[in-house]
mmCIF file of C-alpha atoms and ligand atoms in Angstrom:
data_model
loop_
_atom_site.group_PDB
_atom_site.id
_atom_site.type_symbol
_atom_site.label_atom_id
_atom_site.label_comp_id
_atom_site.label_asym_id
_atom_site.label_seq_id
_atom_site.Cartn_x
_atom_site.Cartn_y
_atom_site.Cartn_z
ATOM 1 C CA UNK A 1 0.000 0.000 0.000
ATOM 2 C CA UNK A 2 1.339 3.457 -0.888
ATOM 3 C CA UNK A 3 1.948 5.847 2.016
ATOM 4 C CA UNK A 4 3.414 8.728 -0.012
ATOM 5 C CA UNK A 5 1.070 11.371 1.400
ATOM 6 C CA UNK A 6 -0.475 11.780 4.823
ATOM 7 C CA UNK A 7 -4.246 11.198 4.765
ATOM 8 C CA UNK A 8 -6.427 14.250 4.071
ATOM 9 C CA UNK A 9 -7.424 15.694 7.443
ATOM 10 C CA UNK A 10 -8.774 18.980 8.702
ATOM 11 C CA UNK A 11 -5.368 20.376 9.579
ATOM 12 C CA UNK A 12 -2.840 19.111 6.997
ATOM 13 C CA UNK A 13 0.039 21.005 8.629
ATOM 14 C CA UNK A 14 -0.599 19.257 11.945
ATOM 15 C CA UNK A 15 -0.831 15.846 10.262
ATOM 16 C CA UNK A 16 2.550 16.451 8.579
ATOM 17 C CA UNK A 17 4.063 17.361 11.952
ATOM 18 C CA UNK A 18 2.478 14.362 13.702
ATOM 19 C CA UNK A 19 3.728 11.865 11.108
ATOM 20 C CA UNK A 20 7.280 13.221 11.375
ATOM 21 C CA UNK A 21 7.167 13.128 15.156
ATOM 22 C CA UNK A 22 6.332 9.440 14.958
ATOM 23 C CA UNK A 23 8.835 8.282 12.334
ATOM 24 C CA UNK A 24 11.660 10.796 11.908
ATOM 25 C CA UNK A 25 14.719 10.699 14.206
ATOM 26 C CA UNK A 26 14.039 13.349 16.817
ATOM 27 C CA UNK A 27 17.378 15.143 16.451
ATOM 28 C CA UNK A 28 16.006 18.479 15.174
ATOM 29 C CA UNK A 29 14.064 21.079 17.124
ATOM 30 C CA UNK A 30 11.892 22.408 14.326
ATOM 31 C CA UNK A 31 9.924 25.648 14.322
ATOM 32 C CA UNK A 32 6.138 25.157 14.089
ATOM 33 C CA UNK A 33 6.008 26.008 10.388
ATOM 34 C CA UNK A 34 5.223 23.705 7.456
ATOM 35 C CA UNK A 35 6.466 25.266 4.236
ATOM 36 C CA UNK A 36 5.155 24.336 0.832
ATOM 37 C CA UNK A 37 6.722 26.640 -1.786
ATOM 38 C CA UNK A 38 8.875 29.697 -2.322
ATOM 39 C CA UNK A 39 9.182 32.607 -4.743
ATOM 40 C CA UNK A 40 11.940 35.219 -4.672
ATOM 41 C CA UNK A 41 12.625 36.317 -1.078
ATOM 42 C CA UNK A 42 9.429 34.697 0.240
ATOM 43 C CA UNK A 43 8.400 31.276 1.531
ATOM 44 C CA UNK A 44 4.759 30.184 1.765
ATOM 45 C CA UNK A 45 3.243 27.771 4.276
ATOM 46 C CA UNK A 46 0.583 25.154 3.600
ATOM 47 C CA UNK A 47 -2.149 27.708 4.367
ATOM 48 C CA UNK A 48 -0.725 30.145 1.783
ATOM 49 C CA UNK A 49 0.719 32.551 4.401
ATOM 50 C CA UNK A 50 3.802 34.454 3.224
ATOM 51 C CA UNK A 51 7.128 34.761 5.104
ATOM 52 C CA UNK A 52 10.046 37.046 4.286
ATOM 53 C CA UNK A 53 12.927 34.548 4.243
ATOM 54 C CA UNK A 54 15.959 36.123 5.954
ATOM 55 C CA UNK A 55 17.512 32.742 6.757
ATOM 56 C CA UNK A 56 17.356 31.064 3.291
ATOM 57 C CA UNK A 57 17.633 27.479 4.477
ATOM 58 C CA UNK A 58 20.637 28.513 6.647
ATOM 59 C CA UNK A 59 22.429 30.373 3.895
ATOM 60 C CA UNK A 60 21.689 27.952 1.053
ATOM 61 C CA UNK A 61 18.988 29.586 -1.089
ATOM 62 C CA UNK A 62 21.206 32.480 -2.054
ATOM 63 C CA UNK A 63 19.094 33.386 -5.092
ATOM 64 C CA UNK A 64 15.894 33.084 -3.106
ATOM 65 C CA UNK A 65 13.308 30.607 -4.309
ATOM 66 C CA UNK A 66 12.383 29.532 -7.844
ATOM 67 C CA UNK A 67 14.937 31.765 -9.599
ATOM 68 C CA UNK A 68 14.003 31.549 -13.317
ATOM 69 C CA UNK A 69 17.563 31.031 -14.597
ATOM 70 C CA UNK A 70 18.215 28.246 -12.085
ATOM 71 C CA UNK A 71 14.885 26.584 -12.897
ATOM 72 C CA UNK A 72 15.655 26.655 -16.611
ATOM 73 C CA UNK A 73 19.051 24.992 -16.115
ATOM 74 C CA UNK A 74 17.654 22.371 -13.699
ATOM 75 C CA UNK A 75 14.861 21.461 -16.119
ATOM 76 C CA UNK A 76 17.176 21.180 -19.095
ATOM 77 C CA UNK A 77 19.989 19.291 -17.349
ATOM 78 C CA UNK A 78 17.649 16.926 -15.458
ATOM 79 C CA UNK A 79 16.426 15.679 -18.837
ATOM 80 C CA UNK A 80 19.993 15.049 -20.009
ATOM 81 C CA UNK A 81 22.064 13.756 -17.079
ATOM 82 C CA UNK A 82 21.695 14.105 -13.310
ATOM 83 C CA UNK A 83 24.471 11.843 -12.015
ATOM 84 C CA UNK A 84 27.051 9.526 -13.500
ATOM 85 C CA UNK A 85 29.514 8.885 -10.566
ATOM 86 C CA UNK A 86 33.163 9.868 -10.580
ATOM 87 C CA UNK A 87 34.079 6.874 -12.738
ATOM 88 C CA UNK A 88 33.431 8.931 -15.884
ATOM 89 C CA UNK A 89 33.945 12.491 -17.099
ATOM 90 C CA UNK A 90 31.112 14.914 -17.779
ATOM 91 C CA UNK A 91 31.165 18.430 -19.204
ATOM 92 C CA UNK A 92 30.702 20.498 -16.028
ATOM 93 C CA UNK A 93 33.270 19.507 -13.333
ATOM 94 C CA UNK A 94 36.243 20.872 -15.266
ATOM 95 C CA UNK A 95 34.767 24.340 -16.027
ATOM 96 C CA UNK A 96 33.423 24.644 -12.476
ATOM 97 C CA UNK A 97 36.779 23.649 -10.955
ATOM 98 C CA UNK A 98 38.550 26.206 -13.207
ATOM 99 C CA UNK A 99 36.092 28.892 -12.168
ATOM 100 C CA UNK A 100 36.482 28.113 -8.442
ATOM 101 C CA UNK A 101 40.263 27.992 -8.742
ATOM 102 C CA UNK A 102 40.245 31.465 -10.369
ATOM 103 C CA UNK A 103 37.823 32.853 -7.786
ATOM 104 C CA UNK A 104 39.712 31.460 -4.799
ATOM 105 C CA UNK A 105 43.294 32.016 -6.001
ATOM 106 C CA UNK A 106 43.963 28.275 -5.451
ATOM 107 C CA UNK A 107 44.745 25.496 -7.892
ATOM 108 C CA UNK A 108 42.758 22.266 -7.612
ATOM 109 C CA UNK A 109 39.214 21.426 -6.578
ATOM 110 C CA UNK A 110 37.543 18.367 -5.043
ATOM 111 C CA UNK A 111 33.733 18.204 -5.194
ATOM 112 C CA UNK A 112 31.818 16.994 -2.141
ATOM 113 C CA UNK A 113 28.149 17.215 -1.162
ATOM 114 C CA UNK A 114 28.132 19.217 2.070
ATOM 115 C CA UNK A 115 30.266 21.486 4.204
ATOM 116 C CA UNK A 116 30.994 18.694 6.666
ATOM 117 C CA UNK A 117 32.195 16.403 3.901
ATOM 118 C CA UNK A 118 34.458 19.170 2.625
ATOM 119 C CA UNK A 119 35.897 19.599 6.120
ATOM 120 C CA UNK A 120 36.514 15.836 6.424
ATOM 121 C CA UNK A 121 38.477 15.969 3.174
ATOM 122 C CA UNK A 122 40.445 18.975 4.408
ATOM 123 C CA UNK A 123 41.298 17.140 7.663
ATOM 124 C CA UNK A 124 42.560 14.226 5.554
ATOM 125 C CA UNK A 125 44.692 16.677 3.562
ATOM 126 C CA UNK A 126 46.129 18.030 6.830
ATOM 127 C CA UNK A 127 46.895 14.537 8.159
ATOM 128 C CA UNK A 128 48.382 13.311 4.875
ATOM 129 C CA UNK A 129 50.484 16.464 4.591
ATOM 130 C CA UNK A 130 51.762 15.986 8.176
ATOM 131 C CA UNK A 131 52.504 12.271 7.714
ATOM 132 C CA UNK A 132 54.571 13.159 4.671
ATOM 133 C CA UNK A 133 56.903 14.972 7.094
ATOM 134 C CA UNK A 134 56.729 12.811 10.247
ATOM 135 C CA UNK A 135 54.260 10.386 11.936
ATOM 136 C CA UNK A 136 54.049 12.771 14.937
ATOM 137 C CA UNK A 137 52.986 15.719 12.805
ATOM 138 C CA UNK A 138 49.188 15.389 13.065
ATOM 139 C CA UNK A 139 48.166 18.196 15.434
ATOM 140 C CA UNK A 140 45.476 20.630 14.339
ATOM 141 C CA UNK A 141 44.855 24.100 15.730
ATOM 142 C CA UNK A 142 41.168 25.062 15.793
ATOM 143 C CA UNK A 143 39.125 27.814 17.404
ATOM 144 C CA UNK A 144 36.882 27.890 20.423
ATOM 145 C CA UNK A 145 33.315 28.762 19.499
ATOM 146 C CA UNK A 146 33.766 27.320 16.001
ATOM 147 C CA UNK A 147 31.444 25.023 14.065
ATOM 148 C CA UNK A 148 32.649 22.680 11.325
ATOM 149 C CA UNK A 149 29.991 19.961 11.099
ATOM 150 C CA UNK A 150 28.685 16.812 12.750
ATOM 151 C CA UNK A 151 30.929 13.922 11.688
ATOM 152 C CA UNK A 152 33.591 12.666 14.095
ATOM 153 C CA UNK A 153 36.396 14.514 12.282
ATOM 154 C CA UNK A 154 34.550 17.804 11.913
ATOM 155 C CA UNK A 155 33.213 17.595 15.501
ATOM 156 C CA UNK A 156 36.781 17.057 16.701
ATOM 157 C CA UNK A 157 37.720 20.537 15.474
ATOM 158 C CA UNK A 158 34.403 22.128 16.547
ATOM 159 C CA UNK A 159 35.058 24.201 19.664
ATOM 160 C CA UNK A 160 31.625 23.981 21.259
ATOM 161 C CA UNK A 161 31.025 21.442 24.029
ATOM 162 C CA UNK A 162 27.294 21.124 23.397
ATOM 163 C CA UNK A 163 27.888 19.534 19.981
ATOM 164 C CA UNK A 164 30.706 17.248 21.161
ATOM 165 C CA UNK A 165 29.811 15.969 24.586
ATOM 166 C CA UNK A 166 27.742 12.872 23.695
ATOM 167 C CA UNK A 167 30.263 11.643 21.132
ATOM 168 C CA UNK A 168 33.597 11.629 22.944
ATOM 169 C CA UNK A 169 36.221 10.337 22.458
ATOM 170 C CA UNK A 170 36.836 12.267 19.279
ATOM 171 C CA UNK A 171 39.932 12.567 17.061
ATOM 172 C CA UNK A 172 43.072 13.262 19.139
ATOM 173 C CA UNK A 173 45.605 16.033 18.576
ATOM 174 C CA UNK A 174 43.333 19.107 18.378
ATOM 175 C CA UNK A 175 44.280 22.295 20.251
ATOM 176 C CA UNK A 176 41.617 24.984 20.718
ATOM 177 C CA UNK A 177 42.459 28.677 20.837
ATOM 178 C CA UNK A 178 40.127 31.602 21.653
ATOM 179 C CA UNK A 179 39.276 33.556 18.470
ATOM 180 C CA UNK A 180 41.361 36.690 17.949
ATOM 181 C CA UNK A 181 43.792 35.758 20.772
ATOM 182 C CA UNK A 182 47.120 36.087 18.988
ATOM 183 C CA UNK A 183 49.235 35.116 22.011
ATOM 184 C CA UNK A 184 47.271 31.867 22.506
ATOM 185 C CA UNK A 185 47.570 31.175 18.772
ATOM 186 C CA UNK A 186 51.356 31.523 18.909
ATOM 187 C CA UNK A 187 51.543 29.214 21.938
ATOM 188 C CA UNK A 188 49.477 26.525 20.188
ATOM 189 C CA UNK A 189 51.753 26.044 17.159
ATOM 190 C CA UNK A 190 54.769 23.735 17.163
ATOM 191 C CA UNK A 191 56.750 21.322 14.954
ATOM 192 C CA UNK A 192 53.930 18.733 15.216
ATOM 193 C CA UNK A 193 51.261 21.133 13.955
ATOM 194 C CA UNK A 194 50.048 19.834 10.604
ATOM 195 C CA UNK A 195 47.279 22.377 10.054
ATOM 196 C CA UNK A 196 44.932 25.015 11.331
ATOM 197 C CA UNK A 197 41.217 25.350 10.506
ATOM 198 C CA UNK A 198 39.320 28.610 11.012
ATOM 199 C CA UNK A 199 36.162 30.410 9.921
ATOM 200 C CA UNK A 200 37.040 33.990 8.913
ATOM 201 C CA UNK A 201 33.561 34.886 10.210
ATOM 202 C CA UNK A 202 32.235 32.358 12.712
ATOM 203 C CA UNK A 203 28.624 31.644 11.807
ATOM 204 C CA UNK A 204 27.121 29.167 14.282
ATOM 205 C CA UNK A 205 29.392 30.832 16.869
ATOM 206 C CA UNK A 206 27.358 34.057 16.667
ATOM 207 C CA UNK A 207 28.641 35.989 13.602
ATOM 208 C CA UNK A 208 32.137 36.654 14.995
ATOM 209 C CA UNK A 209 34.655 38.015 12.450
ATOM 210 C CA UNK A 210 38.392 37.335 12.815
ATOM 211 C CA UNK A 211 40.614 40.388 12.946
ATOM 212 C CA UNK A 212 43.089 40.948 10.113
ATOM 213 C CA UNK A 213 45.945 40.742 12.644
ATOM 214 C CA UNK A 214 44.800 37.324 13.921
ATOM 215 C CA UNK A 215 44.285 35.827 10.457
ATOM 216 C CA UNK A 216 47.622 37.224 9.239
ATOM 217 C CA UNK A 217 49.394 35.687 12.261
ATOM 218 C CA UNK A 218 47.715 32.328 11.540
ATOM 219 C CA UNK A 219 49.039 32.523 7.955
ATOM 220 C CA UNK A 220 52.570 33.359 9.144
ATOM 221 C CA UNK A 221 52.609 30.576 11.776
ATOM 222 C CA UNK A 222 51.322 28.005 9.277
ATOM 223 C CA UNK A 223 54.192 28.983 6.956
ATOM 224 C CA UNK A 224 56.771 28.927 9.767
ATOM 225 C CA UNK A 225 55.752 25.414 10.922
ATOM 226 C CA UNK A 226 54.954 23.931 7.493
ATOM 227 C CA UNK A 227 51.267 23.508 8.383
ATOM 228 C CA UNK A 228 48.225 23.882 6.112
ATOM 229 C CA UNK A 229 45.927 26.849 6.754
ATOM 230 C CA UNK A 230 42.312 25.868 6.022
ATOM 231 C CA UNK A 231 39.520 28.457 5.753
ATOM 232 C CA UNK A 232 36.090 26.969 6.389
ATOM 233 C CA UNK A 233 33.902 29.223 4.246
ATOM 234 C CA UNK A 234 30.873 26.938 4.343
ATOM 235 C CA UNK A 235 28.761 29.721 5.816
ATOM 236 C CA UNK A 236 30.754 32.915 5.249
ATOM 237 C CA UNK A 237 31.863 32.226 1.653
ATOM 238 C CA UNK A 238 30.744 32.233 -1.980
ATOM 239 C CA UNK A 239 29.524 35.816 -2.148
ATOM 240 C CA UNK A 240 27.821 36.200 1.217
ATOM 241 C CA UNK A 241 30.340 38.697 2.710
ATOM 242 C CA UNK A 242 30.234 40.841 -0.469
ATOM 243 C CA UNK A 243 33.430 39.246 -1.833
ATOM 244 C CA UNK A 244 33.759 35.734 -3.246
ATOM 245 C CA UNK A 245 35.342 34.550 0.002
ATOM 246 C CA UNK A 246 35.625 36.146 3.438
ATOM 247 C CA UNK A 247 39.448 35.932 3.412
ATOM 248 C CA UNK A 248 39.387 38.271 0.394
ATOM 249 C CA UNK A 249 38.000 41.077 2.553
ATOM 250 C CA UNK A 250 41.486 41.631 4.013
ATOM 251 C CA UNK A 251 43.906 43.909 2.294
ATOM 252 C CA UNK A 252 46.314 42.401 1.436
ATOM 253 C CA UNK A 253 44.360 39.154 0.991
ATOM 254 C CA UNK A 254 45.310 36.401 3.464
ATOM 255 C CA UNK A 255 45.340 33.417 1.133
ATOM 256 C CA UNK A 256 44.788 30.058 2.865
ATOM 257 C CA UNK A 257 46.224 26.796 1.523
ATOM 258 C CA UNK A 258 42.771 25.206 1.459
ATOM 259 C CA UNK A 259 39.218 26.566 1.284
ATOM 260 C CA UNK A 260 36.084 24.580 2.036
ATOM 261 C CA UNK A 261 32.671 25.902 0.969
ATOM 262 C CA UNK A 262 29.224 24.534 0.262
ATOM 263 C CA UNK A 263 25.852 26.043 1.183
ATOM 264 C CA UNK A 264 24.885 28.492 -1.631
ATOM 265 C CA UNK A 265 26.974 27.079 -4.462
ATOM 266 C CA UNK A 266 24.232 24.994 -6.134
ATOM 267 C CA UNK A 267 21.179 26.949 -4.934
ATOM 268 C CA UNK A 268 19.733 24.143 -2.802
ATOM 269 C CA UNK A 269 21.150 21.085 -4.549
ATOM 270 C CA UNK A 270 23.755 19.422 -2.316
ATOM 271 C CA UNK A 271 27.223 20.496 -3.465
ATOM 272 C CA UNK A 272 30.343 21.367 -1.518
ATOM 273 C CA UNK A 273 33.955 21.747 -2.548
ATOM 274 C CA UNK A 274 37.530 21.899 -1.368
ATOM 275 C CA UNK A 275 39.863 24.241 -3.240
ATOM 276 C CA UNK A 276 43.551 23.633 -2.514
ATOM 277 C CA UNK A 277 46.927 24.990 -3.569
ATOM 278 C CA UNK A 278 49.450 22.651 -5.183
ATOM 279 C CA UNK A 279 51.108 21.774 -1.857
ATOM 280 C CA UNK A 280 47.852 20.762 -0.129
ATOM 281 C CA UNK A 281 46.439 19.028 -3.209
ATOM 282 C CA UNK A 282 49.611 16.928 -3.533
ATOM 283 C CA UNK A 283 48.907 15.385 -0.106
ATOM 284 C CA UNK A 284 46.004 13.371 -1.561
ATOM 285 C CA UNK A 285 47.306 10.553 -3.732
ATOM 286 C CA UNK A 286 45.259 8.741 -6.432
ATOM 287 C CA UNK A 287 42.645 6.614 -4.637
ATOM 288 C CA UNK A 288 43.180 8.525 -1.374
ATOM 289 C CA UNK A 289 39.767 10.206 -1.316
ATOM 290 C CA UNK A 290 36.445 10.054 -3.121
ATOM 291 C CA UNK A 291 32.661 10.254 -3.097
ATOM 292 C CA UNK A 292 29.801 8.697 -5.056
ATOM 293 C CA UNK A 293 27.516 11.737 -5.334
ATOM 294 C CA UNK A 294 29.923 14.695 -5.231
ATOM 295 C CA UNK A 295 30.250 16.746 -8.402
ATOM 296 C CA UNK A 296 27.283 15.362 -10.330
ATOM 297 C CA UNK A 297 26.387 16.942 -13.685
ATOM 298 C CA UNK A 298 23.187 18.610 -12.484
ATOM 299 C CA UNK A 299 24.712 20.170 -9.348
ATOM 300 C CA UNK A 300 27.825 21.378 -11.213
ATOM 301 C CA UNK A 301 25.861 22.919 -14.080
ATOM 302 C CA UNK A 302 23.574 24.734 -11.630
ATOM 303 C CA UNK A 303 26.664 25.981 -9.771
ATOM 304 C CA UNK A 304 28.118 27.403 -13.010
ATOM 305 C CA UNK A 305 24.874 29.272 -13.667
ATOM 306 C CA UNK A 306 24.823 30.475 -10.044
ATOM 307 C CA UNK A 307 28.370 31.847 -10.325
ATOM 308 C CA UNK A 308 27.426 33.801 -13.480
ATOM 309 C CA UNK A 309 24.534 35.362 -11.579
ATOM 310 C CA UNK A 310 26.749 35.959 -8.517
ATOM 311 C CA UNK A 311 29.099 38.137 -10.578
ATOM 312 C CA UNK A 312 26.127 40.357 -11.445
ATOM 313 C CA UNK A 313 24.942 40.431 -7.804
ATOM 314 C CA UNK A 314 28.170 41.154 -5.891
ATOM 315 C CA UNK A 315 27.721 44.972 -5.982
ATOM 316 C CA UNK A 316 24.121 44.570 -4.737
ATOM 317 C CA UNK A 317 25.252 42.283 -1.884
ATOM 318 C CA UNK A 318 27.642 45.034 -0.767
ATOM 319 C CA UNK A 319 25.085 47.819 -1.215
ATOM 320 C CA UNK A 320 22.026 46.154 0.354
ATOM 321 C CA UNK A 321 24.183 44.471 3.029
ATOM 322 C CA UNK A 322 25.636 47.890 3.940
ATOM 323 C CA UNK A 323 22.139 49.373 4.066
ATOM 324 C CA UNK A 324 20.925 46.519 6.313
ATOM 325 C CA UNK A 325 23.932 46.998 8.641
ATOM 326 C CA UNK A 326 23.294 50.751 8.959
ATOM 327 C CA UNK A 327 19.570 50.166 9.551
ATOM 328 C CA UNK A 328 20.310 47.606 12.279
ATOM 329 C CA UNK A 329 22.700 50.068 13.925
ATOM 330 C CA UNK A 330 19.909 52.669 13.927
ATOM 331 C CA UNK A 331 17.680 50.081 15.581
ATOM 332 C CA UNK A 332 20.395 49.481 18.194
ATOM 333 C CA UNK A 333 20.382 53.196 19.093
ATOM 334 C CA UNK A 334 16.645 52.983 19.834
ATOM 335 C CA UNK A 335 16.567 49.552 21.510
ATOM 336 C CA UNK A 336 19.102 49.100 24.285
ATOM 337 C CA UNK A 337 18.450 45.368 24.344
ATOM 338 C CA UNK A 338 20.795 45.291 21.303
ATOM 339 C CA UNK A 339 24.415 45.022 22.478
ATOM 340 C CA UNK A 340 26.162 44.843 19.113
ATOM 341 C CA UNK A 341 25.598 44.487 15.362
ATOM 342 C CA UNK A 342 28.268 42.361 13.603
ATOM 343 C CA UNK A 343 29.086 40.913 10.199
ATOM 344 C CA UNK A 344 29.648 41.812 6.564
ATOM 345 C CA UNK A 345 27.616 41.823 3.388
ATOM 346 C CA UNK A 346 24.518 39.693 3.849
ATOM 347 C CA UNK A 347 25.845 37.791 6.874
ATOM 348 C CA UNK A 348 24.773 39.854 9.855
ATOM 349 C CA UNK A 349 24.222 39.173 13.543
ATOM 350 C CA UNK A 350 22.533 41.209 16.258
ATOM 351 C CA UNK A 351 23.707 40.370 19.758
ATOM 352 C CA UNK A 352 21.019 40.909 22.395
ATOM 353 C CA UNK A 353 21.418 41.227 26.145
ATOM 354 C CA UNK A 354 18.653 38.609 26.534
ATOM 355 C CA UNK A 355 17.723 35.325 24.845
ATOM 356 C CA UNK A 356 16.452 35.793 21.282
ATOM 357 C CA UNK A 357 14.538 32.511 21.088
ATOM 358 C CA UNK A 358 11.061 33.927 21.744
ATOM 359 C CA UNK A 359 11.685 36.814 19.351
ATOM 360 C CA UNK A 360 12.449 34.310 16.559
ATOM 361 C CA UNK A 361 9.133 32.523 17.233
ATOM 362 C CA UNK A 362 7.248 35.815 17.385
ATOM 363 C CA UNK A 363 8.894 36.881 14.104
ATOM 364 C CA UNK A 364 7.457 33.781 12.398
ATOM 365 C CA UNK A 365 4.044 34.931 13.613
ATOM 366 C CA UNK A 366 4.741 38.306 11.983
ATOM 367 C CA UNK A 367 5.876 36.749 8.694
ATOM 368 C CA UNK A 368 9.674 37.002 9.078
ATOM 369 C CA UNK A 369 12.136 34.091 9.161
ATOM 370 C CA UNK A 370 15.476 34.386 10.973
ATOM 371 C CA UNK A 371 17.135 32.330 13.689
ATOM 372 C CA UNK A 372 19.158 32.678 16.815
ATOM 373 C CA UNK A 373 22.644 31.290 17.481
ATOM 374 C CA UNK A 374 24.369 31.146 20.834
ATOM 375 C CA UNK A 375 21.015 31.906 22.480
ATOM 376 C CA UNK A 376 21.449 35.667 22.207
ATOM 377 C CA UNK A 377 22.527 36.367 18.618
ATOM 378 C CA UNK A 378 19.864 36.986 15.965
ATOM 379 C CA UNK A 379 21.303 35.683 12.705
ATOM 380 C CA UNK A 380 20.387 37.088 9.287
ATOM 381 C CA UNK A 381 21.386 35.288 6.072
ATOM 382 C CA UNK A 382 19.003 36.868 3.528
ATOM 383 C CA UNK A 383 19.082 35.941 -0.167
ATOM 384 C CA UNK A 384 21.539 37.797 -2.425
ATOM 385 C CA UNK A 385 18.553 39.146 -4.382
ATOM 386 C CA UNK A 386 17.106 40.918 -1.314
ATOM 387 C CA UNK A 387 16.091 44.554 -1.846
ATOM 388 C CA UNK A 388 16.270 47.642 0.396
ATOM 389 C CA UNK A 389 12.457 47.542 0.540
ATOM 390 C CA UNK A 390 12.513 43.995 1.908
ATOM 391 C CA UNK A 391 15.154 45.013 4.445
ATOM 392 C CA UNK A 392 12.846 47.847 5.577
ATOM 393 C CA UNK A 393 10.006 45.346 5.904
ATOM 394 C CA UNK A 394 12.131 43.019 8.079
ATOM 395 C CA UNK A 395 13.435 45.865 10.235
ATOM 396 C CA UNK A 396 9.896 47.150 10.810
ATOM 397 C CA UNK A 397 8.895 43.736 12.192
ATOM 398 C CA UNK A 398 12.056 43.567 14.297
ATOM 399 C CA UNK A 399 11.427 47.049 15.744
ATOM 400 C CA UNK A 400 7.947 45.981 16.797
ATOM 401 C CA UNK A 401 9.236 42.811 18.482
ATOM 402 C CA UNK A 402 12.286 44.431 20.108
ATOM 403 C CA UNK A 403 9.980 46.983 21.702
ATOM 404 C CA UNK A 404 8.437 44.129 23.690
ATOM 405 C CA UNK A 405 11.785 42.819 25.043
ATOM 406 C CA UNK A 406 13.125 43.981 28.408
ATOM 407 C CA UNK A 407 16.902 44.625 28.476
HETATM 408 C C1 PLP B 501 31.282 26.958 9.065
HETATM 409 C C2 PLP B 501 30.545 25.684 8.821
HETATM 410 N N1 PLP B 501 31.236 24.577 8.527
HETATM 411 C C3 PLP B 501 30.614 23.401 8.282
HETATM 412 C C4 PLP B 501 29.241 23.309 8.329
HETATM 413 C C5 PLP B 501 28.563 22.009 8.032
HETATM 414 O O1 PLP B 501 28.000 22.079 6.777
HETATM 415 P P1 PLP B 501 26.880 21.024 6.301
HETATM 416 O O2 PLP B 501 25.727 21.181 7.222
HETATM 417 O O3 PLP B 501 26.605 21.403 4.872
HETATM 418 O O4 PLP B 501 27.507 19.681 6.386
HETATM 419 C C6 PLP B 501 28.474 24.440 8.617
HETATM 420 C C7 PLP B 501 27.005 24.361 8.689
HETATM 421 O O5 PLP B 501 26.323 25.239 9.134
HETATM 422 C C8 PLP B 501 29.145 25.655 8.878
HETATM 423 O O6 PLP B 501 28.468 26.785 9.169
#
């Protein structure tokens, strides 16, 4: 008997929720919202209510929903070839790898499916690079407050106890350093350091940018100790900060040896990548790494189309992101519950002096989607197509809700 759809009942949203609660692993705390479709910067629920989407599937739907150019490419390519494995060539991996190499300033690309999978590959690069020097050279420097994913390797370099505690013991040899603490960074490096992994703007950690001084010191120490510097740009990369990558915001650019990114690159289709310089890429020998799904024809072709559109949108990301930042700062002057506004481009965080969890729920009721990291930081990852008018709309809702909060 087919069970593809829940039975028709009076409240279809509730029946969808109930069925999930019974059969889906209860690892997610979902918001009470059942979405059914999207268009531009808006999502719609099963009742047809409209929500301004300032979270975009946690930074994935960078062109909003149902972008006509992406739809056209998906339709055409789905009829030709979706997946063929990495046993054969297809027309889109090479051009996409070339494009990403040019954008990142690095040389070779590996295609994965998610940010976590990219990080796992980067950890393998670090270990293989270290082993090429000495069996003791496997230590990794990572940052407190960081987030790199949920597998054992990526959790091992994630500096937040709440994600790690149930899964210990994790991978040995990881040293955590407080972000932007240059003295602690210097003390953590040694001859056995094989690599360092950092987010130039910590996302899950509450939209915390690294200072130029700290990132430059990390680069210099990695060079001094022959370690690989890995930038995890899963959340802060591929256009979101107003540059292709967050490390390109620095002048001069602090070029890592390896970059990992994922979220927006294929507009909702799973695609991640590692871009590496020649030294890091050489650590992975033929047969040393692989994936069944990564780099499929459909995902790669969509990514190429996305990158064409991104080039047209970069100035708007800077302009509208700047406008949003200024508007949030104005809000902070009126609402003392706001402690700080942080971030760049369309990756912005508002730190409150109280928990933001209820505000996020109330915002859903008002037709605005955002979320809260670290309990007190409202996180905004709007689509790259967002307009000043939509920013005004979001800020109006926020002003109303902030007025109800007690500092
Ligand atoms: C910086 C960073 N790294 C890694 C990940 C994990 O990515 P994914 O969920 O695609 O595996 C995330 C997810 O939010 C992230 O923000």
